[in-house]
Amino acid sequence: MTTLDVHDPCTGELVGSVPIGTTEQVDQAVEAACRAAPSWARTSPADRAALLKEAGRRLREEVDTLAELQSREGGKPLGDSRGGVLAGLGALEQYAELGPLHRGHALQGGWLSTDVMSWEPRGVCVVVTPWNDPVAIALQAIAAALVVGDTVVFKPSERTPLSGQRLAEVLGEVLPPDVLQVLHGGGRTGAPLAAHPDVDVVYFVGSSETARSIAAGCARSGAHAVLEGGGKDPCLVDTGVDPVWAAGQVALGAFANAGQICTSVERIYVHEQLAPAFLDALVAEAGERVLGCWDGPATTMGPMVDRRQRAVVDRQVRGALAAGAELLAGGEVPDGPGAFYPPTVLTGCTEDMAIMSQETFGPVAAVQVVGSFDAALHCASRSAYGLAATVLSADMGHVQRAVRELPVGTVKVNAVFGGAPGGAAHPGRGSGQGLGYGPELLDELSRVKVVHWEPAPTG
Ligand code: NAD
């Protein structure tokens, strides 16, 4: 059996190994999930929710273990990692409450004729997840699928399989056999799994490129696809705001989790009146980040997940510099072990540079100075992605225009992160399709059955 080795991105040391799922095992897992599906579907929503709550209680006892595992395999500073695990647990608990309340509609067509729309489980749900927030993303998806009555075959990222494995083991302690299974590996395991003809729904979070290939497989198999892909999120910095506050927001958006968040700030369009003070403050923000190992007490920014991802970032930064961008901070791959990359600030970026058009997924604030809010809106709207955008402005008219005109699924006003826990998100353009989070995810993972009721004629 071939195994997948996982290395600590701080030190390069081996953290652990998992077996890689073969095509044969993919078939076996889907077959087992199909067999388990009818009985799980007939388990009452309240009973399914009770099992999830019990799993949640057991996971609460494992928060520190899971957080450490997630840090060891992905490099997240321990405090952030713990926050991610708790966010995933919070989502599980929310879905356990919401599942039994997931209700349909009725429509009265006549005195005695009624249309009833009720939700049913779709059947077998494949959950494929990325490495950048592995526990939170996987847990919320698995919980939503299970509580609506789907059985799940879960494939965590090949870069962070150990936390996924542990999650599945803890949930497996309370669930009936084969209701949740886990398989490991990269695209060679994920592709046949997501395209399997007996799968009913694929819940995917990851890059847009993989989302497109999964969409093609689902088009052939007929499975419903919920695809949460990548982004190239812009941040519009308007004149009239405090430049130091704006720089703090942008730095948070660009450098949190070493820039490895789907909704990281990746393109910054700053008004020319604000630009000098804003750039000074942004460079100061970059200088305040303490780059270090996930367990370092002073660490505020960990490494990239691995050197492969760091090479993508380095290539884009070098390309931008060669094309005329100016480096204000960072931009150099440090010597030594691990996959560290410093917080980097570039200005003079233009849309022909990869750093302004392709997802970077690293700690880079790429700035373009613009002459007006109109110009910022125009540039920000030109993207193949449509995940999210931030507008920092005290002008209500500008904010309203940004909300209406930006072709993205989520607009964040005056805060780069935040939003309600349990809030939904609907990516646009190349960033995916379907409501991947929030109560609406229960709809996506269920199927509507419509029943037309009429009275039989009396004899
Ligand atoms: P990725 O697309 O390389 O991999 C994601 C998952 O898909 C992994 O489990 C991988 O093994 C699997 N996979 C790879 N090729 C496959 C194939 N052909 N068929 C089926 N499965 C396949 O992405 P990644 O590098 O793990 O994650 C980073 C990406 O995830 C970034 O683009 C980021 O923006 C995105 N992301 C999006 C969201 C969101 O909610 N929109 C959240 C987090 C991360």
Short mmCIF file of C-alpha atoms and ligand atoms in Angstrom, two decimals, residues 128-133 137 155-159 185-192 194 203-211 213-214 227-231 260-263 308-309 359 361 385 387 425 427 431 437, ligand 1:
data_model
loop_
_atom_site.label_atom_id
_atom_site.label_comp_id
_atom_site.label_asym_id
_atom_site.label_seq_id
_atom_site.Cartn_x
_atom_site.Cartn_y
_atom_site.Cartn_z
CA VAL A 128 -13.37 17.14 -0.72
CA THR A 129 -11.51 19.80 1.25
CA PRO A 130 -8.35 21.96 1.13
CA TRP A 131 -5.50 22.37 3.63
CA ASN A 132 -5.73 26.02 4.61
CA ASP A 133 -8.37 25.63 7.36
CA ILE A 137 -14.04 23.51 6.51
CA LYS A 155 -11.32 13.20 1.30
CA PRO A 156 -9.21 15.74 3.17
CA SER A 157 -6.33 17.51 1.47
CA GLU A 158 -3.23 15.40 0.86
CA ARG A 159 -1.28 18.18 2.61
CA GLY A 185 -4.70 11.09 -1.42
CA GLY A 186 -4.57 13.90 -3.95
CA GLY A 187 -6.29 14.30 -7.30
CA ARG A 188 -5.75 10.65 -8.20
CA THR A 189 -8.04 9.65 -5.35
CA GLY A 190 -10.27 12.74 -5.47
CA ALA A 191 -11.05 12.66 -9.20
CA PRO A 192 -12.52 9.14 -9.41
CA ALA A 194 -15.96 12.99 -7.18
CA TYR A 203 -19.25 19.30 -1.78
CA PHE A 204 -15.89 20.73 -2.79
CA VAL A 205 -13.69 23.48 -1.35
CA GLY A 206 -10.39 24.18 -3.07
CA SER A 207 -8.89 25.83 -6.12
CA SER A 208 -10.97 27.01 -9.06
CA GLU A 209 -9.02 24.75 -11.38
CA THR A 210 -10.02 21.64 -9.44
CA ALA A 211 -13.58 22.98 -9.10
CA SER A 213 -12.65 19.57 -13.32
CA ILE A 214 -15.06 18.33 -10.63
CA LEU A 227 -18.12 24.26 -5.52
CA GLU A 228 -16.31 26.77 -3.34
CA GLY A 229 -13.25 27.73 -5.36
CA GLY A 230 -10.42 30.22 -5.21
CA GLY A 231 -10.42 34.00 -5.20
CA GLN A 260 -3.61 31.43 2.79
CA ILE A 261 -7.30 32.22 3.18
CA CYS A 262 -9.74 32.03 0.28
CA THR A 263 -10.93 35.55 1.08
CA ARG A 308 5.58 24.17 -3.50
CA GLN A 309 3.11 26.86 -2.43
CA GLU A 359 -4.65 33.71 -7.05
CA PHE A 361 -2.43 32.47 -1.74
CA TYR A 385 -12.81 35.28 -9.94
CA LEU A 387 -15.42 35.28 -4.43
CA ALA A 425 -21.51 32.62 0.92
CA PRO A 427 -19.22 32.54 -5.00
CA SER A 431 -14.90 31.09 -7.85
CA TYR A 437 -21.93 27.68 4.09
P1 NAD B 1 -6.79 22.07 -4.56
O1 NAD B 1 -7.85 22.37 -5.55
O2 NAD B 1 -5.44 21.77 -5.04
O3 NAD B 1 -7.22 20.81 -3.66
C1 NAD B 1 -8.42 20.80 -2.93
C2 NAD B 1 -8.85 19.37 -2.71
O4 NAD B 1 -9.18 18.79 -3.98
C3 NAD B 1 -7.77 18.49 -2.11
O5 NAD B 1 -8.38 17.59 -1.21
C4 NAD B 1 -7.22 17.76 -3.32
O6 NAD B 1 -6.62 16.53 -3.04
C5 NAD B 1 -8.47 17.57 -4.16
N1 NAD B 1 -8.24 17.41 -5.58
C6 NAD B 1 -7.19 17.85 -6.32
N2 NAD B 1 -7.39 17.57 -7.63
C7 NAD B 1 -8.59 16.94 -7.71
C8 NAD B 1 -9.37 16.42 -8.78
N3 NAD B 1 -8.94 16.49 -10.04
N4 NAD B 1 -10.58 15.89 -8.50
C9 NAD B 1 -11.04 15.85 -7.22
N5 NAD B 1 -10.34 16.31 -6.17
C10 NAD B 1 -9.14 16.84 -6.40
O7 NAD B 1 -6.79 23.28 -3.54
P2 NAD B 1 -5.83 23.47 -2.28
O8 NAD B 1 -4.51 23.91 -2.75
O9 NAD B 1 -5.94 22.29 -1.40
O10 NAD B 1 -6.55 24.65 -1.49
C11 NAD B 1 -6.32 26.00 -1.76
C12 NAD B 1 -7.47 26.53 -2.58
O11 NAD B 1 -8.69 26.40 -1.87
C13 NAD B 1 -7.32 28.02 -2.87
O12 NAD B 1 -7.64 28.24 -4.21
C14 NAD B 1 -8.36 28.67 -1.95
O13 NAD B 1 -8.83 29.90 -2.40
C15 NAD B 1 -9.42 27.62 -1.96
N6 NAD B 1 -10.34 27.77 -0.83
C16 NAD B 1 -11.61 28.19 -1.08
C17 NAD B 1 -12.49 28.39 -0.02
C18 NAD B 1 -13.89 28.88 -0.26
O14 NAD B 1 -14.73 28.78 0.63
N7 NAD B 1 -14.21 29.40 -1.44
C19 NAD B 1 -12.07 28.14 1.30
C20 NAD B 1 -10.77 27.69 1.51
C21 NAD B 1 -9.90 27.51 0.43
#
